[in-house]
Short mmCIF file of C-alpha atoms in Angstrom, two decimals:
data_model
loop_
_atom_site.label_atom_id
_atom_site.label_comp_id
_atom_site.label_asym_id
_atom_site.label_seq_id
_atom_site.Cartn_x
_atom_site.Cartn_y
_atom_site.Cartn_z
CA UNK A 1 -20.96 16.15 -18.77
CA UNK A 2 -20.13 13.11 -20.78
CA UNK A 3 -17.98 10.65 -18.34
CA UNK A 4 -14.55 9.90 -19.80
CA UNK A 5 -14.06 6.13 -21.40
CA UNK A 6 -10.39 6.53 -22.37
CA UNK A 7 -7.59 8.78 -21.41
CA UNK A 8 -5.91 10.01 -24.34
CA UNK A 9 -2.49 10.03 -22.60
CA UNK A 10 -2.92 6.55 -21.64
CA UNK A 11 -3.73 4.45 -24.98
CA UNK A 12 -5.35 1.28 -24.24
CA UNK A 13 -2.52 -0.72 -26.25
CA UNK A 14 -0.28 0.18 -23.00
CA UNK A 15 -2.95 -0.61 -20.78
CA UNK A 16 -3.85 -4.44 -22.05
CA UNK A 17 -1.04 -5.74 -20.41
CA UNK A 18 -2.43 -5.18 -16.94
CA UNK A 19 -5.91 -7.09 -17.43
CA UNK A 20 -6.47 -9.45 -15.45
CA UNK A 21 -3.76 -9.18 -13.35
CA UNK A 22 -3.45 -9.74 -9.80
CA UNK A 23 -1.99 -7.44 -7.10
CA UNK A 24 -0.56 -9.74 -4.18
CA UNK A 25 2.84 -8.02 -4.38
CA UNK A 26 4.21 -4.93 -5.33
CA UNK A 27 7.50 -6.26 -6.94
CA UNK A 28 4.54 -8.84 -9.26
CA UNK A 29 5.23 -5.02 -11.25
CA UNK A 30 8.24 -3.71 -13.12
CA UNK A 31 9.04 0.07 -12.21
CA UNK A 32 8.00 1.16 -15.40
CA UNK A 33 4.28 -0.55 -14.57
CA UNK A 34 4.60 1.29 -10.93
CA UNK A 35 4.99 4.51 -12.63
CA UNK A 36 2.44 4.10 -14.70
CA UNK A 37 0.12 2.88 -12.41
CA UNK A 38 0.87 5.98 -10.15
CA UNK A 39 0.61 8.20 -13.30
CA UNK A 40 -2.50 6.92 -14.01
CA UNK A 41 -3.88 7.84 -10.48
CA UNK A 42 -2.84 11.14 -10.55
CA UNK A 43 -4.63 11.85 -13.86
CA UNK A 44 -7.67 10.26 -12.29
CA UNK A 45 -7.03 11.93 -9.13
CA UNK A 46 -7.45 15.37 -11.12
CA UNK A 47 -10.38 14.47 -13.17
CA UNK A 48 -12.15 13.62 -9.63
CA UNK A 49 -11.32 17.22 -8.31
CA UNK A 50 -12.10 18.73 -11.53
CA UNK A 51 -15.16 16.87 -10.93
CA UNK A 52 -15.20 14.98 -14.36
CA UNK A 53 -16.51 11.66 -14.17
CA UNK A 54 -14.38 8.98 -15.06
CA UNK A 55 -16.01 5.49 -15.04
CA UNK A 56 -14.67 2.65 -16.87
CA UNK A 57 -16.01 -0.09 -14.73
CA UNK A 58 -19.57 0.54 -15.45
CA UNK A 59 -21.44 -3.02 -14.68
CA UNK A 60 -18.88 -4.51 -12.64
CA UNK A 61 -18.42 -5.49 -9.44
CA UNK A 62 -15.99 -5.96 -6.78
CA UNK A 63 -16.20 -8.20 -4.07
CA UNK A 64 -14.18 -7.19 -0.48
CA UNK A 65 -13.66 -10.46 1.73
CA UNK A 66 -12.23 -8.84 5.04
CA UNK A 67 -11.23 -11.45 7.90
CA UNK A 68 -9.40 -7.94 9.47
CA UNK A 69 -10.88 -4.59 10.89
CA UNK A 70 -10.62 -2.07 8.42
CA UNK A 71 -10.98 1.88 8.23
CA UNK A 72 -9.13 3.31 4.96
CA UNK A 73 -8.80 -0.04 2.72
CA UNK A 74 -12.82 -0.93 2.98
CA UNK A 75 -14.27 2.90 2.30
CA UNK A 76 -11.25 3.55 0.16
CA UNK A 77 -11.91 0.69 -2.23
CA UNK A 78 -15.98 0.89 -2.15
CA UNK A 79 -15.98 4.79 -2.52
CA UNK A 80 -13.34 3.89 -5.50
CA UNK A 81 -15.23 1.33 -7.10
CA UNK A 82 -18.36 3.66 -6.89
CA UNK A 83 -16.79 6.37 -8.29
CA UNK A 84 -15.32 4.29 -11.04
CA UNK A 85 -18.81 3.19 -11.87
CA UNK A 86 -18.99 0.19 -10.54
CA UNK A 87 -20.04 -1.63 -6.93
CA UNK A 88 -18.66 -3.53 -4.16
CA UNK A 89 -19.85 -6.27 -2.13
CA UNK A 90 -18.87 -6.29 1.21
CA UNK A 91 -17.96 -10.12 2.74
CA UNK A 92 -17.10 -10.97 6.32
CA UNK A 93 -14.57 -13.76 6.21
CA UNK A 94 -16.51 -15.29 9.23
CA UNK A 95 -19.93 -15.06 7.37
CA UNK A 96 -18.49 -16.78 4.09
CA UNK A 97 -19.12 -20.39 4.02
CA UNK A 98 -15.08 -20.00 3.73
CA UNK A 99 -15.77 -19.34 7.83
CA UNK A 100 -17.13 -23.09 8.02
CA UNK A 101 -14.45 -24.68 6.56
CA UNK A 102 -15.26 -24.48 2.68
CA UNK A 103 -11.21 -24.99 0.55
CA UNK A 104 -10.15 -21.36 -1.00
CA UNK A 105 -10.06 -22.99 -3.90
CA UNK A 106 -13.83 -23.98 -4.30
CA UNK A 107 -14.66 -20.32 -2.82
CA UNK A 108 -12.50 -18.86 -5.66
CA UNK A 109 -14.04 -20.40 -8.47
CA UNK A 110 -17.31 -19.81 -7.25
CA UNK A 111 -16.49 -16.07 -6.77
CA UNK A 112 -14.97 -16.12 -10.22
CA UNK A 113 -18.60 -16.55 -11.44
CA UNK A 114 -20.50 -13.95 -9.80
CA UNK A 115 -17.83 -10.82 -9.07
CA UNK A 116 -15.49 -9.13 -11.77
CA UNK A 117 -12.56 -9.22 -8.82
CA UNK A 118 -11.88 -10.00 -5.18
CA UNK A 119 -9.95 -7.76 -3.06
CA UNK A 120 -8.96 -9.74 0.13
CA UNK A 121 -7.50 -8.57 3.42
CA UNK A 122 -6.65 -11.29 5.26
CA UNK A 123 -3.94 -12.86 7.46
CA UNK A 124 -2.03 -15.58 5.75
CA UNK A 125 -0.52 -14.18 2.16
CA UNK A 126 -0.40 -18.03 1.63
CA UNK A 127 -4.02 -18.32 1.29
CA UNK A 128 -4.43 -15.01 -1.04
CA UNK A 129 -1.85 -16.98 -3.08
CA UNK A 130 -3.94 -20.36 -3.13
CA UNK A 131 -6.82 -17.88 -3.91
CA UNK A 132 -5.31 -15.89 -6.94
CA UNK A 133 -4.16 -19.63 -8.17
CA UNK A 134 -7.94 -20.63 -8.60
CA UNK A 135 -9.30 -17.69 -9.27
CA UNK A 136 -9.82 -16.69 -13.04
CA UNK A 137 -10.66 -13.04 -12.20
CA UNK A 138 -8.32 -10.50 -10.20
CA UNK A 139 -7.57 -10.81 -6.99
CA UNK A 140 -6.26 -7.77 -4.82
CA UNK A 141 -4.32 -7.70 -1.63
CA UNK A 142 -5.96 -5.42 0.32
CA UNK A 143 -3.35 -6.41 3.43
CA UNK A 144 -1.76 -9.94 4.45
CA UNK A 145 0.83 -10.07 7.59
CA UNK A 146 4.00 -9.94 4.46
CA UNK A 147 2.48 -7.48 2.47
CA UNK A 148 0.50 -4.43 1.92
CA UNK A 149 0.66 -3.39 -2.12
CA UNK A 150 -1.94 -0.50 -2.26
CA UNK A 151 -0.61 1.16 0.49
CA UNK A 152 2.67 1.25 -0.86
CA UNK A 153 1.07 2.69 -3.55
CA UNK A 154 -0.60 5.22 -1.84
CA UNK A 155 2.97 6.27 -0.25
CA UNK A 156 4.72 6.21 -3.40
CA UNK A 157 2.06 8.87 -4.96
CA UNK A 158 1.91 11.01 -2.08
CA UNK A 159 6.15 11.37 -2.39
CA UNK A 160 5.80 11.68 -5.62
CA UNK A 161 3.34 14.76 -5.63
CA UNK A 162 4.90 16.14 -3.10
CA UNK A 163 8.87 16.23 -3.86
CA UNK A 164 7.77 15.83 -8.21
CA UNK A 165 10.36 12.85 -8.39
CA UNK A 166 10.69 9.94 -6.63
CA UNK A 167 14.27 8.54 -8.02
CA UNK A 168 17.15 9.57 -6.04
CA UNK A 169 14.43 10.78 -3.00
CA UNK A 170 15.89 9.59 0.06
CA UNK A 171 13.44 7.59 1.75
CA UNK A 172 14.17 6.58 5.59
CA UNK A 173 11.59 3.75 7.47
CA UNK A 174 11.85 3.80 10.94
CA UNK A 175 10.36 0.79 13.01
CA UNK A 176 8.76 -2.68 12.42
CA UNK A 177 10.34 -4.84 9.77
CA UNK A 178 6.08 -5.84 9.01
CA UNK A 179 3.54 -6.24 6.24
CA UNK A 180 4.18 -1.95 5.50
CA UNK A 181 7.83 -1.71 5.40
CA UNK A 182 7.97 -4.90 3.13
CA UNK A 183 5.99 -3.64 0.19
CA UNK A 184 7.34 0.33 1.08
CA UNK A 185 10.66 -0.59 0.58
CA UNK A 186 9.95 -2.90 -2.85
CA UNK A 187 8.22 -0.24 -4.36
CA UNK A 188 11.09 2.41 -3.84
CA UNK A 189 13.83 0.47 -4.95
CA UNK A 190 11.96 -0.79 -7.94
CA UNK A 191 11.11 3.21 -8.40
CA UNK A 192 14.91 4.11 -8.30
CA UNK A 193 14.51 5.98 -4.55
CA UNK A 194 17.47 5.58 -1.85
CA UNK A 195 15.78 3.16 0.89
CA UNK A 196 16.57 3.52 4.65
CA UNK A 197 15.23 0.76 7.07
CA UNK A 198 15.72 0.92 11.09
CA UNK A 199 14.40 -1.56 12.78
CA UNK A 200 14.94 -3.08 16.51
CA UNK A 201 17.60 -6.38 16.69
CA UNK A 202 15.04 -9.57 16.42
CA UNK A 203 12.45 -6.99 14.34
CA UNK A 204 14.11 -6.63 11.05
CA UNK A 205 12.59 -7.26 7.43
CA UNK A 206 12.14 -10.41 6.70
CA UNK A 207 15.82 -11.37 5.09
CA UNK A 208 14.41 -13.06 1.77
CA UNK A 209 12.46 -9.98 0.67
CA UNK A 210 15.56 -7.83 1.92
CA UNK A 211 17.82 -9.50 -0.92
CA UNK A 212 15.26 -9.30 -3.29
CA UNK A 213 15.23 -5.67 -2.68
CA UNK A 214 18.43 -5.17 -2.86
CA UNK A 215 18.78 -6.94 -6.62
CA UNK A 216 15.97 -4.53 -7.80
CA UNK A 217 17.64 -1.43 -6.14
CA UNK A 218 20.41 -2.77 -8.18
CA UNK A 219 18.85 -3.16 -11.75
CA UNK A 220 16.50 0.50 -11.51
CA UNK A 221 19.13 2.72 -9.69
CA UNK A 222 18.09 2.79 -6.06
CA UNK A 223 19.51 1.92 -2.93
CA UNK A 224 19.25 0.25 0.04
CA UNK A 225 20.50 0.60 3.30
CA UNK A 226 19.34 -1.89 6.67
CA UNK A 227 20.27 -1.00 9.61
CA UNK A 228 19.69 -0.87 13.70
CA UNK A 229 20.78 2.63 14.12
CA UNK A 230 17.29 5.02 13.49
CA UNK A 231 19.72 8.46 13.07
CA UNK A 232 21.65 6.56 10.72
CA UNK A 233 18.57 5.93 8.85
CA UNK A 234 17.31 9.62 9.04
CA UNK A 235 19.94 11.17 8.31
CA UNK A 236 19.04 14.28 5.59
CA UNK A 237 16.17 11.99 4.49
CA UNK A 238 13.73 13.22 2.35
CA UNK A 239 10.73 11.72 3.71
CA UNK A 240 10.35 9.71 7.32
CA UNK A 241 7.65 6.81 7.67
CA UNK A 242 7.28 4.90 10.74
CA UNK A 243 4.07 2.31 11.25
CA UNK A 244 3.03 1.29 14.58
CA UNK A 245 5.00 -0.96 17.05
CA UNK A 246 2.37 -3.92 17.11
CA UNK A 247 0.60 -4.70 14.16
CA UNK A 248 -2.58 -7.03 14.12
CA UNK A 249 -2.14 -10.41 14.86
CA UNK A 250 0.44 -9.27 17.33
CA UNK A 251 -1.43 -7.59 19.76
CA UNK A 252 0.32 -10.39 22.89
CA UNK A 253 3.67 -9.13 21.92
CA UNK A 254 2.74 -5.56 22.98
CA UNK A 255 4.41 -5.05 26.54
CA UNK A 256 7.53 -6.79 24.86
CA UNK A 257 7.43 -4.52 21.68
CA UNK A 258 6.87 -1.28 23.50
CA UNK A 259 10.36 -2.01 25.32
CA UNK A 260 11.90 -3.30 22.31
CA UNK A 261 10.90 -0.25 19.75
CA UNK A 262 11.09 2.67 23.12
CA UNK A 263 14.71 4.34 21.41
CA UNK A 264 12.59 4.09 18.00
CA UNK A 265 9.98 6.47 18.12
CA UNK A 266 9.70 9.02 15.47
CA UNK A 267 9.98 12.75 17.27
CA UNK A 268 11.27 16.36 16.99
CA UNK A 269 15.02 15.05 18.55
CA UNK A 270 14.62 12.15 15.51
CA UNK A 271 13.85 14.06 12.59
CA UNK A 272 15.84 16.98 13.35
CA UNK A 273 18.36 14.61 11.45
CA UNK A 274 16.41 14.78 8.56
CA UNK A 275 16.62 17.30 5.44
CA UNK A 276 14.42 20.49 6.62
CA UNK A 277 11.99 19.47 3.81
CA UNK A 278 11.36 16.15 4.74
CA UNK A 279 8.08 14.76 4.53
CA UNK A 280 6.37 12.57 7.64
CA UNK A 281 4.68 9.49 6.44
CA UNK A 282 2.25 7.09 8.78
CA UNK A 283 -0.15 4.47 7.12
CA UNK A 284 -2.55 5.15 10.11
CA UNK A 285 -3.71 4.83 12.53
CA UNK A 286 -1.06 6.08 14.08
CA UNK A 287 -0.61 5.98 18.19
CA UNK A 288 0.59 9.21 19.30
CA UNK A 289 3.35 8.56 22.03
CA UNK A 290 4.07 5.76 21.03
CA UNK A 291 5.93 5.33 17.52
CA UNK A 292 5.65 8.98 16.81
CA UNK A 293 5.18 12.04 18.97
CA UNK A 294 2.18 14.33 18.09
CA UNK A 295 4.81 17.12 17.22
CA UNK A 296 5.68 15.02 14.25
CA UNK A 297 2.35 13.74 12.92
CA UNK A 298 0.83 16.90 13.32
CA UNK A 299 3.29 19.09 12.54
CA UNK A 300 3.79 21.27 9.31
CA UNK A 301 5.89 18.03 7.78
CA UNK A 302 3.26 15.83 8.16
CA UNK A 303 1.79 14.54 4.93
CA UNK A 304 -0.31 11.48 6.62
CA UNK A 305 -3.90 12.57 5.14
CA UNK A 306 -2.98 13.61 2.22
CA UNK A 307 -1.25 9.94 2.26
CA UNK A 308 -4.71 8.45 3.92
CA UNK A 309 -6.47 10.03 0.70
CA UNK A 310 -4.45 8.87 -1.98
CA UNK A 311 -5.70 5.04 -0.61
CA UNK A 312 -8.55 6.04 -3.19
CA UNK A 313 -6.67 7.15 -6.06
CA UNK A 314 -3.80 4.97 -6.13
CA UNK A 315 -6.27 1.98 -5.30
CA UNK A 316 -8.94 3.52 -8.56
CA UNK A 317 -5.87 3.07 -10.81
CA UNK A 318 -5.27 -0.24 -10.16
CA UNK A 319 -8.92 -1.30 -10.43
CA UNK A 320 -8.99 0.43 -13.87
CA UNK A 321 -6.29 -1.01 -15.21
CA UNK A 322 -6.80 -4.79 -13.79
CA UNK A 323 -10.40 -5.37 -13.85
#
C-alpha cells in the first residue's frame, strides 16, 4: 500500500499558511485554523485505523526538550512523529548544555540547524517564548505553567467526535484556574462553544487571559461564564472537565489546596446537574478521591481515554501542517 502524500480534501494551498508556525498558544490560531487543524486529525485519525499509512514528514526530525515528567505528551508525540514518518530525539533539559547555563537563544539557533522542530515542555512559557523568538524552525508547547495547546486540542476533538458539533456545546470546567483550563477555555470560545469555569476564591484564571477570552467568545459566537459556584457551572452541561487540584510546580501548596478545592470535586451529587448526556473529561492523570470520584471517571460518561488517545492525533495534525 502506497502511503498517502496529500489529502485530497485538504489542498496544500490551504495548508501553506501553517508552515513554519509555532504552537505556544492556542488563541496564536483563528477558529477557522482550529477547525481545520482538528479536521485534519480526524481524517488522519481514520487513515491510522484503516491502517493506511500517512507520512508526510519522511526525513525529518523532531526534537522533545522535557525539563517535566511526562507520560502522554512524550509517547504521544514520538509514536506521532514515527507514524508520520519521521523521528524524535528525546532531550533532558538537565542533560542539555541549556542545564549548565548555556542562553535559550544560542540553544535555539543551534537546534535550528540540526532538528526540523522543537517541542518543549517546560516551566516558564517566558522561556518557550525567548525560544520560538530565536528559533527559525517550529517550536511546540508541549506544556508551560500558562498553557497547554495540544491538550486543548486533544479535548476539543474528543467533544467534537463525540457530540458531532462543538458550537453551542455547553462546556463546564470545574477546578484550578492552571496551565489546562487556560488553553481549554481559549480554544472553546474561539470554536463558538458556551464556556463554564468554577474555580475556588484566590484560584481563578488568570484575569488577562479571562478578557481575552471573553473578546473571542464575542467575535466567533461563544460564551463565557466565570464563576465560584461549581453547580452553577454544571448546570445541563454538555461535557464536565476537571484537572487535578495541584499541578507541578505546586506540589508545597498541596495540604492548602486540598482544603481550598474539598466542595470542588467532580462526583455523582456534581454531575447529576449536568445534561444526562454529558461527557466527563480529565487530562490525566487523574487522582481518584480527590478532584473526581471513581464513579465519575469510570463511569459510562467518562470519555478520558478516548481523550488520552486523541494526544496522538490531534498532536500528528499539527506536526503535519507546521513542520
Amino acid at each position: 500500500m502506497q502511503p498517502v502524500k496529500i489529502l485530497d480534501r485538504f489542498p496544500n494551498a490551504q495548508w501553506a499558511k501553517f508552515k513554519g508556525k509555532d504552537l505556544l498558544r492556542v488563541d496564536e490560531f483563528s477558529g477557522e485554523e482550529l477547525m481545520q487543524l482538528l479536521e485534519l486529525a480526524a481524517h488522519i485519525k481514520k487513515l491510522q485505523k484503516n491502517g493506511q499509512p500517512y507520512q508526510p514528514l519522511q526525513g525529518k526530525t523532531l526534537g522533545m526538550i522535557f525539563d517535566k515528567s511526562s507520560t502522554r505528551t512524550r509517547v504521544s508525540f514520538e509514536v506521532g512523529m514515527y507514524q508520520l514518518g519521521g523521528m524524535a530525539m528525546f532531550l533532558s533539559g538537565k542533560e542539555l548544555q541549556l542545564g549548565r547555563g548555556e542562553p535559550i537563544s544560542d540553544t535555539a539557533k543551534v537546534m535550528s540547524r540540526y532538528v526540523d522542530a522543537i517541542m518543549i515542555r517546560t516551566f516558564s512559557h517566558a522561556g518557550v517564548e525567548e525560544l520560538a523568538e530565536h528559533a527559525s524552525i517550529p517550536i511546540i508547547n508541549g506544556l508551560t505553567d500558562d498553557f497547554h495547546p495540544c491538550q486543548a486540542l486533544a479535548d476539543m476533538l474528543t467533544i467534537w467526535e463525540h457530540k458531532g458539533k462543538l458550537k453551542g456545546i455547553k462546556l463546564a470546567y470545574v477546578g484550578d484556574g492552571n496551565n489546562v483550563a487556560n488553553s481549554l477555555v481559549l480554544a472553546a470560545v474561539l470554536l463558538g462553544m458556551d464556556v463554564r469555569v468554577a474555580t475556588p476564591p484566590g484560584y481563578e484564571m488568570n484575569a488577562a487571559i479571562v478578557e481575552q477570552a471573553k473578546g473571542y467568545a464575542q467575535a466567533n459566537g461563544g460564551k463565557l461564564l466565570v464563576t465560584h459556584d461549581p453547580v452553577e457551572a454544571v448546570k445541563d452541561a454538555d461535557a464536565v472537565y476537571t484537572d487535578v487540584w495541584t499541578s507541578m510546580g505546586f506540589e508545597a501548596e498541596n495540604e492548602q489546596r486540598l482544603q481550598a478545592f474539598a466542595a470542588y470535586q467532580v462526583n455523582e451529587k456534581l454531575v447529576s446537574h449536568a445534561s444526562p448526556e454529558y461527557l466527563f473529561l480529565h487530562c490525566l492523570p487523574a487522582h481518584r478521591g480527590e478532584e473526581v470520584s471513581a464513579g465519575v471517571i469510570d463511569g459510562a460518561n467518562s470519555v478520558v481515554f478516548d481523550q488520552a488517545e486523541n494526544r496522538l492525533h490531534a498532536q500528528k495534525a499539527v506536526l503535519a501542517a507546521v513542520v
